[in-house]
Amino acid sequence: MSQFPSSCRARAALLGLAALLAGCASGLPSFGEVGSLVSPYRIDIIQGNVVTREQAQALQTGMPRDQVRDILGTPLLASVFHADRWDYVFTFQRQGQPAQQRKLAVFFRDGLLERVESDELPSEAEFVASLDVRRRAGRAPALEATEEQLRRFQERNQVVAPAPAAPPAAATRSFPPLEADR
């Protein structure tokens, strides 16, 4: 046996490991360097109402408020101080892309649409395309197999057609009737 108890040997091993790691730490990048290489995941932030060019074109002067609400949705801002103005604001933030912001304001007089002021609005197709940022791979592979390819697959994987299932055995039990005859 050794001259030192096992608890002392464990402590010595831990101290040696700590000294070794301390010496190696000088060659590791600092936290600031690692932080610049790795960034945290940030979720997409969508706020407000998406208003497309088609929706704005469907608005006509003289429409009542309810009809405007049916086309554009509930306004993001409806102030009691500006009762004849509704504001629709849309913001979209995605990591690695500049933030998008669009505004549309509708003005009413006597409960009827008077005018519309807005930023340049995308069409529905343009808006959907801006959301889909996945890279498009090349052409999709054909999902068909020739008879020769199917035969080679079956040989290689030893595919055997399943045997037909045996018909279920006839029930031989007899149960008493649910209600007794009176």
Short mmCIF file of N, CA and C in Angstrom, two decimals:
data_model
loop_
_atom_site.label_atom_id
_atom_site.label_comp_id
_atom_site.label_asym_id
_atom_site.label_seq_id
_atom_site.Cartn_x
_atom_site.Cartn_y
_atom_site.Cartn_z
N MET A 1 0.82 -1.17 0.00
CA MET A 1 0.00 0.00 0.00
C MET A 1 0.87 1.24 0.00
N SER A 2 0.24 2.32 -0.36
CA SER A 2 0.90 3.60 -0.43
C SER A 2 0.99 4.20 0.96
N GLN A 3 1.92 5.19 1.14
CA GLN A 3 2.10 5.83 2.43
C GLN A 3 1.01 6.85 2.71
N PHE A 4 0.33 7.39 1.66
CA PHE A 4 -0.69 8.42 1.86
C PHE A 4 -2.08 7.81 1.82
N PRO A 5 -2.99 8.31 2.64
CA PRO A 5 -4.38 7.81 2.57
C PRO A 5 -5.00 8.23 1.24
N SER A 6 -6.07 7.56 0.86
CA SER A 6 -6.71 7.80 -0.44
C SER A 6 -7.26 9.22 -0.55
N SER A 7 -7.74 9.82 0.53
CA SER A 7 -8.27 11.18 0.46
C SER A 7 -7.15 12.17 0.13
N CYS A 8 -5.95 11.96 0.62
CA CYS A 8 -4.82 12.84 0.31
C CYS A 8 -4.42 12.69 -1.15
N ARG A 9 -4.41 11.43 -1.64
CA ARG A 9 -4.06 11.20 -3.04
C ARG A 9 -5.08 11.88 -3.96
N ALA A 10 -6.38 11.85 -3.60
CA ALA A 10 -7.41 12.48 -4.42
C ALA A 10 -7.21 14.00 -4.44
N ARG A 11 -6.87 14.56 -3.28
CA ARG A 11 -6.63 16.00 -3.21
C ARG A 11 -5.42 16.39 -4.05
N ALA A 12 -4.36 15.60 -3.97
CA ALA A 12 -3.16 15.89 -4.74
C ALA A 12 -3.45 15.81 -6.24
N ALA A 13 -4.25 14.82 -6.63
CA ALA A 13 -4.60 14.69 -8.04
C ALA A 13 -5.42 15.88 -8.51
N LEU A 14 -6.35 16.34 -7.69
CA LEU A 14 -7.16 17.51 -8.05
C LEU A 14 -6.31 18.76 -8.15
N LEU A 15 -5.35 18.94 -7.22
CA LEU A 15 -4.46 20.10 -7.28
C LEU A 15 -3.59 20.04 -8.52
N GLY A 16 -3.11 18.89 -8.86
CA GLY A 16 -2.29 18.74 -10.07
C GLY A 16 -3.10 19.04 -11.33
N LEU A 17 -4.32 18.55 -11.38
CA LEU A 17 -5.20 18.81 -12.52
C LEU A 17 -5.52 20.29 -12.64
N ALA A 18 -5.76 20.95 -11.51
CA ALA A 18 -6.05 22.38 -11.53
C ALA A 18 -4.85 23.17 -12.02
N ALA A 19 -3.65 22.80 -11.61
CA ALA A 19 -2.43 23.48 -12.05
C ALA A 19 -2.23 23.27 -13.55
N LEU A 20 -2.49 22.06 -14.02
CA LEU A 20 -2.36 21.77 -15.44
C LEU A 20 -3.34 22.60 -16.27
N LEU A 21 -4.59 22.66 -15.82
CA LEU A 21 -5.60 23.45 -16.53
C LEU A 21 -5.29 24.94 -16.47
N ALA A 22 -4.76 25.41 -15.38
CA ALA A 22 -4.41 26.83 -15.28
C ALA A 22 -3.31 27.17 -16.27
N GLY A 23 -2.38 26.28 -16.45
CA GLY A 23 -1.31 26.51 -17.43
C GLY A 23 -1.84 26.49 -18.85
N CYS A 24 -2.83 25.64 -19.13
CA CYS A 24 -3.40 25.56 -20.48
C CYS A 24 -4.33 26.72 -20.78
N ALA A 25 -4.87 27.34 -19.75
CA ALA A 25 -5.86 28.39 -19.96
C ALA A 25 -5.25 29.61 -20.63
N SER A 26 -3.93 29.79 -20.49
CA SER A 26 -3.31 30.96 -21.11
C SER A 26 -3.37 30.88 -22.62
N GLY A 27 -3.45 29.70 -23.20
CA GLY A 27 -3.53 29.55 -24.65
C GLY A 27 -4.94 29.60 -25.19
N LEU A 28 -5.96 29.57 -24.32
CA LEU A 28 -7.35 29.58 -24.77
C LEU A 28 -7.79 31.01 -25.09
N PRO A 29 -8.74 31.17 -26.02
CA PRO A 29 -9.23 32.52 -26.30
C PRO A 29 -10.02 33.05 -25.11
N SER A 30 -10.00 34.37 -24.96
CA SER A 30 -10.74 34.96 -23.85
C SER A 30 -12.23 34.88 -24.14
N PHE A 31 -13.03 35.20 -23.13
CA PHE A 31 -14.49 35.13 -23.30
C PHE A 31 -14.96 36.08 -24.39
N GLY A 32 -14.35 37.25 -24.48
CA GLY A 32 -14.73 38.22 -25.51
C GLY A 32 -14.49 37.66 -26.91
N GLU A 33 -13.39 36.93 -27.09
CA GLU A 33 -13.11 36.34 -28.39
C GLU A 33 -14.11 35.23 -28.72
N VAL A 34 -14.45 34.42 -27.75
CA VAL A 34 -15.43 33.35 -27.96
C VAL A 34 -16.79 33.95 -28.23
N GLY A 35 -17.15 35.01 -27.47
CA GLY A 35 -18.44 35.66 -27.66
C GLY A 35 -18.60 36.25 -29.05
N SER A 36 -17.50 36.67 -29.66
CA SER A 36 -17.60 37.22 -31.01
C SER A 36 -17.76 36.12 -32.05
N LEU A 37 -17.36 34.90 -31.72
CA LEU A 37 -17.50 33.79 -32.66
C LEU A 37 -18.87 33.13 -32.59
N VAL A 38 -19.44 33.11 -31.39
CA VAL A 38 -20.71 32.44 -31.18
C VAL A 38 -21.74 33.49 -30.76
N SER A 39 -22.87 33.52 -31.46
CA SER A 39 -23.91 34.46 -31.07
C SER A 39 -25.15 33.68 -30.66
N PRO A 40 -25.90 34.20 -29.71
CA PRO A 40 -27.10 33.49 -29.26
C PRO A 40 -28.19 33.52 -30.31
N TYR A 41 -29.06 32.55 -30.26
CA TYR A 41 -30.20 32.50 -31.18
C TYR A 41 -31.19 33.59 -30.78
N ARG A 42 -31.64 34.34 -31.75
CA ARG A 42 -32.65 35.37 -31.50
C ARG A 42 -33.89 35.01 -32.31
N ILE A 43 -35.02 35.03 -31.65
CA ILE A 43 -36.27 34.67 -32.33
C ILE A 43 -36.71 35.79 -33.25
N ASP A 44 -37.52 35.45 -34.24
CA ASP A 44 -38.13 36.44 -35.11
C ASP A 44 -39.19 37.18 -34.32
N ILE A 45 -39.22 38.49 -34.46
CA ILE A 45 -40.20 39.30 -33.74
C ILE A 45 -41.11 39.95 -34.76
N ILE A 46 -42.38 39.61 -34.70
CA ILE A 46 -43.39 40.18 -35.60
C ILE A 46 -44.39 40.91 -34.73
N GLN A 47 -44.60 42.19 -35.04
CA GLN A 47 -45.55 42.98 -34.28
C GLN A 47 -46.45 43.75 -35.24
N GLY A 48 -47.69 43.86 -34.89
CA GLY A 48 -48.61 44.67 -35.67
C GLY A 48 -49.37 43.87 -36.71
N ASN A 49 -49.98 44.63 -37.63
CA ASN A 49 -50.81 44.04 -38.68
C ASN A 49 -50.04 44.06 -40.00
N VAL A 50 -50.03 42.94 -40.67
CA VAL A 50 -49.47 42.91 -42.02
C VAL A 50 -50.53 43.47 -42.96
N VAL A 51 -50.19 44.54 -43.64
CA VAL A 51 -51.10 45.12 -44.63
C VAL A 51 -50.39 45.05 -45.97
N THR A 52 -51.00 44.40 -46.93
CA THR A 52 -50.39 44.23 -48.25
C THR A 52 -50.96 45.26 -49.23
N ARG A 53 -50.29 45.34 -50.37
CA ARG A 53 -50.72 46.27 -51.41
C ARG A 53 -52.15 45.96 -51.86
N GLU A 54 -52.49 44.68 -51.96
CA GLU A 54 -53.83 44.30 -52.39
C GLU A 54 -54.90 44.79 -51.42
N GLN A 55 -54.60 44.70 -50.13
CA GLN A 55 -55.56 45.18 -49.13
C GLN A 55 -55.75 46.69 -49.24
N ALA A 56 -54.64 47.43 -49.40
CA ALA A 56 -54.74 48.89 -49.50
C ALA A 56 -55.50 49.29 -50.76
N GLN A 57 -55.32 48.53 -51.84
CA GLN A 57 -56.02 48.85 -53.08
C GLN A 57 -57.51 48.55 -52.98
N ALA A 58 -57.90 47.67 -52.08
CA ALA A 58 -59.32 47.35 -51.91
C ALA A 58 -60.08 48.45 -51.18
N LEU A 59 -59.36 49.36 -50.52
CA LEU A 59 -60.02 50.45 -49.81
C LEU A 59 -60.53 51.50 -50.80
N GLN A 60 -61.70 52.01 -50.53
CA GLN A 60 -62.28 53.06 -51.37
C GLN A 60 -62.84 54.15 -50.47
N THR A 61 -62.70 55.39 -50.92
CA THR A 61 -63.24 56.48 -50.12
C THR A 61 -64.75 56.30 -49.98
N GLY A 62 -65.26 56.67 -48.82
CA GLY A 62 -66.68 56.53 -48.55
C GLY A 62 -67.05 55.23 -47.86
N MET A 63 -66.08 54.32 -47.64
CA MET A 63 -66.37 53.07 -46.93
C MET A 63 -66.61 53.35 -45.46
N PRO A 64 -67.54 52.63 -44.82
CA PRO A 64 -67.72 52.79 -43.37
C PRO A 64 -66.58 52.12 -42.59
N ARG A 65 -66.44 52.50 -41.34
CA ARG A 65 -65.35 51.97 -40.50
C ARG A 65 -65.35 50.44 -40.42
N ASP A 66 -66.54 49.85 -40.28
CA ASP A 66 -66.63 48.39 -40.17
C ASP A 66 -66.06 47.70 -41.40
N GLN A 67 -66.33 48.26 -42.56
CA GLN A 67 -65.84 47.64 -43.80
C GLN A 67 -64.31 47.78 -43.90
N VAL A 68 -63.77 48.91 -43.47
CA VAL A 68 -62.32 49.10 -43.45
C VAL A 68 -61.70 48.10 -42.47
N ARG A 69 -62.32 47.92 -41.31
CA ARG A 69 -61.82 46.95 -40.32
C ARG A 69 -61.88 45.53 -40.88
N ASP A 70 -62.89 45.21 -41.66
CA ASP A 70 -62.98 43.88 -42.26
C ASP A 70 -61.84 43.64 -43.24
N ILE A 71 -61.39 44.66 -43.94
CA ILE A 71 -60.32 44.51 -44.92
C ILE A 71 -58.94 44.51 -44.27
N LEU A 72 -58.70 45.45 -43.35
CA LEU A 72 -57.36 45.63 -42.78
C LEU A 72 -57.16 44.97 -41.42
N GLY A 73 -58.24 44.65 -40.75
CA GLY A 73 -58.12 44.12 -39.40
C GLY A 73 -58.22 45.24 -38.38
N THR A 74 -58.12 44.89 -37.12
CA THR A 74 -58.21 45.87 -36.04
C THR A 74 -56.95 46.73 -36.05
N PRO A 75 -57.09 48.04 -35.97
CA PRO A 75 -55.90 48.89 -36.01
C PRO A 75 -55.03 48.71 -34.78
N LEU A 76 -53.72 48.88 -34.99
CA LEU A 76 -52.79 48.78 -33.87
C LEU A 76 -52.94 49.99 -32.95
N LEU A 77 -53.18 51.15 -33.54
CA LEU A 77 -53.35 52.38 -32.77
C LEU A 77 -54.66 53.05 -33.14
N ALA A 78 -55.50 53.28 -32.16
CA ALA A 78 -56.72 54.06 -32.33
C ALA A 78 -56.81 54.96 -31.11
N SER A 79 -56.46 56.21 -31.30
CA SER A 79 -56.36 57.16 -30.18
C SER A 79 -57.68 57.86 -29.93
N VAL A 80 -57.98 58.11 -28.67
CA VAL A 80 -59.18 58.87 -28.34
C VAL A 80 -58.99 60.33 -28.70
N PHE A 81 -57.75 60.76 -28.82
CA PHE A 81 -57.47 62.14 -29.20
C PHE A 81 -57.57 62.36 -30.71
N HIS A 82 -57.43 61.27 -31.46
CA HIS A 82 -57.55 61.33 -32.92
C HIS A 82 -58.56 60.26 -33.33
N ALA A 83 -59.80 60.47 -33.00
CA ALA A 83 -60.84 59.46 -33.21
C ALA A 83 -61.08 59.17 -34.70
N ASP A 84 -60.69 60.09 -35.56
CA ASP A 84 -60.92 59.90 -36.98
C ASP A 84 -59.68 59.38 -37.70
N ARG A 85 -58.76 58.76 -36.95
CA ARG A 85 -57.54 58.23 -37.56
C ARG A 85 -57.23 56.87 -36.95
N TRP A 86 -56.96 55.90 -37.83
CA TRP A 86 -56.49 54.59 -37.40
C TRP A 86 -55.10 54.40 -37.98
N ASP A 87 -54.19 53.85 -37.16
CA ASP A 87 -52.84 53.59 -37.62
C ASP A 87 -52.56 52.09 -37.59
N TYR A 88 -52.03 51.61 -38.68
CA TYR A 88 -51.61 50.22 -38.80
C TYR A 88 -50.09 50.23 -38.94
N VAL A 89 -49.41 49.61 -37.98
CA VAL A 89 -47.96 49.57 -37.98
C VAL A 89 -47.54 48.11 -37.97
N PHE A 90 -46.54 47.80 -38.77
CA PHE A 90 -46.03 46.43 -38.84
C PHE A 90 -44.52 46.48 -38.74
N THR A 91 -43.95 45.72 -37.80
CA THR A 91 -42.49 45.59 -37.70
C THR A 91 -42.13 44.12 -37.70
N PHE A 92 -41.00 43.83 -38.33
CA PHE A 92 -40.53 42.45 -38.43
C PHE A 92 -39.02 42.47 -38.26
N GLN A 93 -38.53 41.77 -37.23
CA GLN A 93 -37.10 41.70 -36.96
C GLN A 93 -36.67 40.25 -37.00
N ARG A 94 -35.63 40.00 -37.82
CA ARG A 94 -35.08 38.65 -37.94
C ARG A 94 -33.56 38.78 -37.82
N GLN A 95 -32.96 37.83 -37.12
CA GLN A 95 -31.52 37.85 -36.91
C GLN A 95 -30.80 37.83 -38.25
N GLY A 96 -29.84 38.73 -38.41
CA GLY A 96 -29.05 38.76 -39.62
C GLY A 96 -29.67 39.55 -40.76
N GLN A 97 -30.82 40.15 -40.55
CA GLN A 97 -31.48 40.94 -41.58
C GLN A 97 -31.87 42.29 -40.99
N PRO A 98 -31.91 43.32 -41.84
CA PRO A 98 -32.37 44.61 -41.31
C PRO A 98 -33.86 44.55 -40.94
N ALA A 99 -34.22 45.29 -39.92
CA ALA A 99 -35.62 45.31 -39.46
C ALA A 99 -36.50 45.96 -40.52
N GLN A 100 -37.69 45.41 -40.70
CA GLN A 100 -38.67 45.97 -41.63
C GLN A 100 -39.74 46.70 -40.81
N GLN A 101 -40.14 47.86 -41.29
CA GLN A 101 -41.24 48.58 -40.65
C GLN A 101 -42.07 49.25 -41.73
N ARG A 102 -43.38 49.07 -41.64
CA ARG A 102 -44.31 49.69 -42.59
C ARG A 102 -45.45 50.31 -41.81
N LYS A 103 -45.92 51.45 -42.32
CA LYS A 103 -47.01 52.15 -41.65
C LYS A 103 -48.10 52.47 -42.66
N LEU A 104 -49.33 52.44 -42.19
CA LEU A 104 -50.48 52.83 -42.99
C LEU A 104 -51.44 53.54 -42.04
N ALA A 105 -51.94 54.68 -42.48
CA ALA A 105 -52.91 55.44 -41.67
C ALA A 105 -54.15 55.67 -42.51
N VAL A 106 -55.32 55.43 -41.93
CA VAL A 106 -56.59 55.70 -42.61
C VAL A 106 -57.29 56.82 -41.83
N PHE A 107 -57.88 57.73 -42.57
CA PHE A 107 -58.54 58.89 -41.98
C PHE A 107 -60.02 58.85 -42.33
N PHE A 108 -60.85 59.14 -41.35
CA PHE A 108 -62.30 59.12 -41.52
C PHE A 108 -62.87 60.52 -41.31
N ARG A 109 -64.00 60.75 -41.95
CA ARG A 109 -64.79 61.95 -41.70
C ARG A 109 -66.23 61.50 -41.64
N ASP A 110 -66.89 61.80 -40.54
CA ASP A 110 -68.28 61.41 -40.30
C ASP A 110 -68.47 59.89 -40.43
N GLY A 111 -67.46 59.12 -39.97
CA GLY A 111 -67.57 57.67 -39.97
C GLY A 111 -67.29 57.01 -41.31
N LEU A 112 -66.88 57.78 -42.34
CA LEU A 112 -66.60 57.22 -43.66
C LEU A 112 -65.13 57.48 -44.02
N LEU A 113 -64.53 56.56 -44.76
CA LEU A 113 -63.13 56.67 -45.15
C LEU A 113 -62.92 57.88 -46.04
N GLU A 114 -61.99 58.74 -45.63
CA GLU A 114 -61.70 59.95 -46.41
C GLU A 114 -60.44 59.79 -47.25
N ARG A 115 -59.33 59.30 -46.59
CA ARG A 115 -58.08 59.12 -47.33
C ARG A 115 -57.20 58.08 -46.64
N VAL A 116 -56.17 57.64 -47.37
CA VAL A 116 -55.23 56.64 -46.87
C VAL A 116 -53.83 57.16 -47.13
N GLU A 117 -52.96 57.08 -46.13
CA GLU A 117 -51.55 57.42 -46.27
C GLU A 117 -50.75 56.19 -45.86
N SER A 118 -49.76 55.81 -46.70
CA SER A 118 -48.99 54.62 -46.34
C SER A 118 -47.60 54.66 -46.93
N ASP A 119 -46.74 53.84 -46.35
CA ASP A 119 -45.42 53.58 -46.92
C ASP A 119 -45.64 52.70 -48.15
N GLU A 120 -44.55 52.43 -48.86
CA GLU A 120 -44.63 51.49 -49.98
C GLU A 120 -44.94 50.11 -49.39
N LEU A 121 -46.02 49.51 -49.83
CA LEU A 121 -46.44 48.22 -49.29
C LEU A 121 -46.09 47.10 -50.26
N PRO A 122 -45.70 45.95 -49.74
CA PRO A 122 -45.40 44.82 -50.63
C PRO A 122 -46.69 44.12 -51.03
N SER A 123 -46.62 43.41 -52.14
CA SER A 123 -47.75 42.55 -52.49
C SER A 123 -47.71 41.35 -51.55
N GLU A 124 -48.77 40.59 -51.55
CA GLU A 124 -48.82 39.41 -50.67
C GLU A 124 -47.71 38.43 -51.04
N ALA A 125 -47.50 38.23 -52.34
CA ALA A 125 -46.46 37.29 -52.79
C ALA A 125 -45.07 37.79 -52.38
N GLU A 126 -44.82 39.09 -52.49
CA GLU A 126 -43.53 39.65 -52.09
C GLU A 126 -43.30 39.50 -50.59
N PHE A 127 -44.35 39.71 -49.82
CA PHE A 127 -44.21 39.58 -48.37
C PHE A 127 -43.91 38.14 -47.98
N VAL A 128 -44.61 37.19 -48.56
CA VAL A 128 -44.37 35.78 -48.24
C VAL A 128 -42.97 35.38 -48.67
N ALA A 129 -42.51 35.87 -49.83
CA ALA A 129 -41.16 35.55 -50.28
C ALA A 129 -40.11 36.13 -49.34
N SER A 130 -40.38 37.29 -48.74
CA SER A 130 -39.41 37.87 -47.81
C SER A 130 -39.31 37.06 -46.52
N LEU A 131 -40.34 36.32 -46.18
CA LEU A 131 -40.30 35.49 -44.97
C LEU A 131 -39.52 34.21 -45.18
N ASP A 132 -39.54 33.68 -46.39
CA ASP A 132 -38.90 32.40 -46.70
C ASP A 132 -37.45 32.66 -47.08
N VAL A 133 -36.54 32.56 -46.12
CA VAL A 133 -35.15 32.84 -46.38
C VAL A 133 -34.31 31.57 -46.48
N ARG A 134 -34.95 30.44 -46.46
CA ARG A 134 -34.20 29.18 -46.58
C ARG A 134 -33.53 29.14 -47.94
N ARG A 135 -32.37 28.55 -47.98
CA ARG A 135 -31.67 28.43 -49.26
C ARG A 135 -32.35 27.37 -50.09
N ARG A 136 -32.49 27.69 -51.31
CA ARG A 136 -33.09 26.74 -52.23
C ARG A 136 -31.97 25.83 -52.76
N ALA A 137 -32.12 24.57 -52.54
CA ALA A 137 -31.17 23.60 -53.07
C ALA A 137 -31.42 23.45 -54.56
N GLY A 138 -30.64 22.66 -55.19
CA GLY A 138 -30.84 22.43 -56.62
C GLY A 138 -32.18 21.75 -56.88
N ARG A 139 -32.28 21.15 -58.00
CA ARG A 139 -33.51 20.48 -58.39
C ARG A 139 -33.85 19.36 -57.42
N ALA A 140 -35.09 19.16 -57.16
CA ALA A 140 -35.53 18.07 -56.26
C ALA A 140 -35.28 16.74 -56.96
N PRO A 141 -34.83 15.74 -56.22
CA PRO A 141 -34.57 14.44 -56.86
C PRO A 141 -35.87 13.78 -57.30
N ALA A 142 -35.74 12.97 -58.34
CA ALA A 142 -36.90 12.23 -58.83
C ALA A 142 -37.32 11.21 -57.78
N LEU A 143 -38.59 11.07 -57.58
CA LEU A 143 -39.10 10.14 -56.58
C LEU A 143 -39.68 8.91 -57.25
N GLU A 144 -38.98 8.44 -58.25
CA GLU A 144 -39.42 7.26 -58.97
C GLU A 144 -38.27 6.28 -59.02
N ALA A 145 -38.62 5.01 -59.02
CA ALA A 145 -37.60 3.98 -59.13
C ALA A 145 -37.98 3.06 -60.29
N THR A 146 -36.97 2.65 -61.03
CA THR A 146 -37.21 1.73 -62.14
C THR A 146 -37.39 0.33 -61.57
N GLU A 147 -37.87 -0.57 -62.39
CA GLU A 147 -38.04 -1.96 -61.95
C GLU A 147 -36.69 -2.57 -61.56
N GLU A 148 -35.64 -2.23 -62.30
CA GLU A 148 -34.31 -2.74 -62.00
C GLU A 148 -33.84 -2.23 -60.64
N GLN A 149 -34.07 -0.93 -60.33
CA GLN A 149 -33.67 -0.38 -59.03
C GLN A 149 -34.45 -1.04 -57.90
N LEU A 150 -35.73 -1.29 -58.10
CA LEU A 150 -36.52 -1.96 -57.07
C LEU A 150 -36.03 -3.39 -56.84
N ARG A 151 -35.70 -4.10 -57.91
CA ARG A 151 -35.22 -5.48 -57.79
C ARG A 151 -33.90 -5.50 -57.02
N ARG A 152 -32.96 -4.59 -57.37
CA ARG A 152 -31.67 -4.54 -56.66
C ARG A 152 -31.86 -4.18 -55.19
N PHE A 153 -32.79 -3.28 -54.90
CA PHE A 153 -33.07 -2.92 -53.52
C PHE A 153 -33.57 -4.13 -52.74
N GLN A 154 -34.49 -4.90 -53.33
CA GLN A 154 -35.03 -6.07 -52.65
C GLN A 154 -33.95 -7.12 -52.43
N GLU A 155 -33.07 -7.30 -53.41
CA GLU A 155 -31.99 -8.28 -53.25
C GLU A 155 -31.01 -7.83 -52.17
N ARG A 156 -30.65 -6.57 -52.20
CA ARG A 156 -29.68 -6.05 -51.25
C ARG A 156 -30.23 -6.08 -49.83
N ASN A 157 -31.49 -5.81 -49.64
CA ASN A 157 -32.10 -5.74 -48.31
C ASN A 157 -32.90 -6.97 -47.95
N GLN A 158 -32.89 -7.97 -48.82
CA GLN A 158 -33.60 -9.22 -48.59
C GLN A 158 -35.03 -8.98 -48.16
N VAL A 159 -35.73 -8.20 -48.95
CA VAL A 159 -37.12 -7.89 -48.67
C VAL A 159 -37.95 -9.09 -49.06
N VAL A 160 -38.74 -9.58 -48.13
CA VAL A 160 -39.62 -10.72 -48.37
C VAL A 160 -41.05 -10.23 -48.20
N ALA A 161 -41.88 -10.59 -49.13
CA ALA A 161 -43.28 -10.20 -49.03
C ALA A 161 -43.89 -10.86 -47.80
N PRO A 162 -44.67 -10.15 -47.03
CA PRO A 162 -45.26 -10.75 -45.83
C PRO A 162 -46.27 -11.83 -46.20
N ALA A 163 -46.29 -12.87 -45.38
CA ALA A 163 -47.24 -13.97 -45.60
C ALA A 163 -48.63 -13.48 -45.25
N PRO A 164 -49.63 -13.97 -45.97
CA PRO A 164 -51.00 -13.53 -45.64
C PRO A 164 -51.36 -13.97 -44.22
N ALA A 165 -52.05 -13.13 -43.54
CA ALA A 165 -52.44 -13.41 -42.16
C ALA A 165 -53.50 -14.50 -42.14
N ALA A 166 -53.41 -15.33 -41.11
CA ALA A 166 -54.39 -16.40 -40.95
C ALA A 166 -55.72 -15.80 -40.54
N PRO A 167 -56.82 -16.36 -41.03
CA PRO A 167 -58.12 -15.82 -40.63
C PRO A 167 -58.32 -16.02 -39.14
N PRO A 168 -59.01 -15.11 -38.48
CA PRO A 168 -59.21 -15.24 -37.03
C PRO A 168 -60.07 -16.46 -36.72
N ALA A 169 -59.75 -17.09 -35.61
CA ALA A 169 -60.50 -18.27 -35.19
C ALA A 169 -61.90 -17.85 -34.77
N ALA A 170 -62.85 -18.73 -35.02
CA ALA A 170 -64.23 -18.44 -34.64
C ALA A 170 -64.35 -18.46 -33.12
N ALA A 171 -65.13 -17.58 -32.60
CA ALA A 171 -65.32 -17.51 -31.16
C ALA A 171 -66.12 -18.71 -30.69
N THR A 172 -65.63 -19.39 -29.66
CA THR A 172 -66.30 -20.57 -29.15
C THR A 172 -66.98 -20.29 -27.82
N ARG A 173 -66.81 -19.11 -27.28
CA ARG A 173 -67.43 -18.81 -26.00
C ARG A 173 -68.88 -18.39 -26.21
N SER A 174 -69.65 -18.70 -25.26
CA SER A 174 -71.04 -18.29 -25.28
C SER A 174 -71.31 -17.50 -24.01
N PHE A 175 -71.94 -16.34 -24.16
CA PHE A 175 -72.21 -15.48 -23.01
C PHE A 175 -73.70 -15.50 -22.72
N PRO A 176 -74.09 -15.34 -21.44
CA PRO A 176 -75.51 -15.32 -21.11
C PRO A 176 -76.14 -14.05 -21.67
N PRO A 177 -77.42 -14.03 -21.85
CA PRO A 177 -78.09 -12.83 -22.37
C PRO A 177 -77.95 -11.68 -21.36
N LEU A 178 -78.01 -10.46 -21.89
CA LEU A 178 -77.85 -9.29 -21.02
C LEU A 178 -79.01 -9.13 -20.06
N GLU A 179 -80.19 -9.44 -20.51
CA GLU A 179 -81.36 -9.32 -19.64
C GLU A 179 -81.99 -10.69 -19.47
N ALA A 180 -82.38 -10.98 -18.25
CA ALA A 180 -83.01 -12.27 -18.00
C ALA A 180 -84.47 -12.20 -18.43
N ASP A 181 -84.97 -13.29 -19.02
CA ASP A 181 -86.39 -13.35 -19.42
C ASP A 181 -87.22 -13.42 -18.15
N ARG A 182 -88.34 -12.70 -18.13
CA ARG A 182 -89.21 -12.69 -16.96
C ARG A 182 -90.42 -13.50 -17.20
#
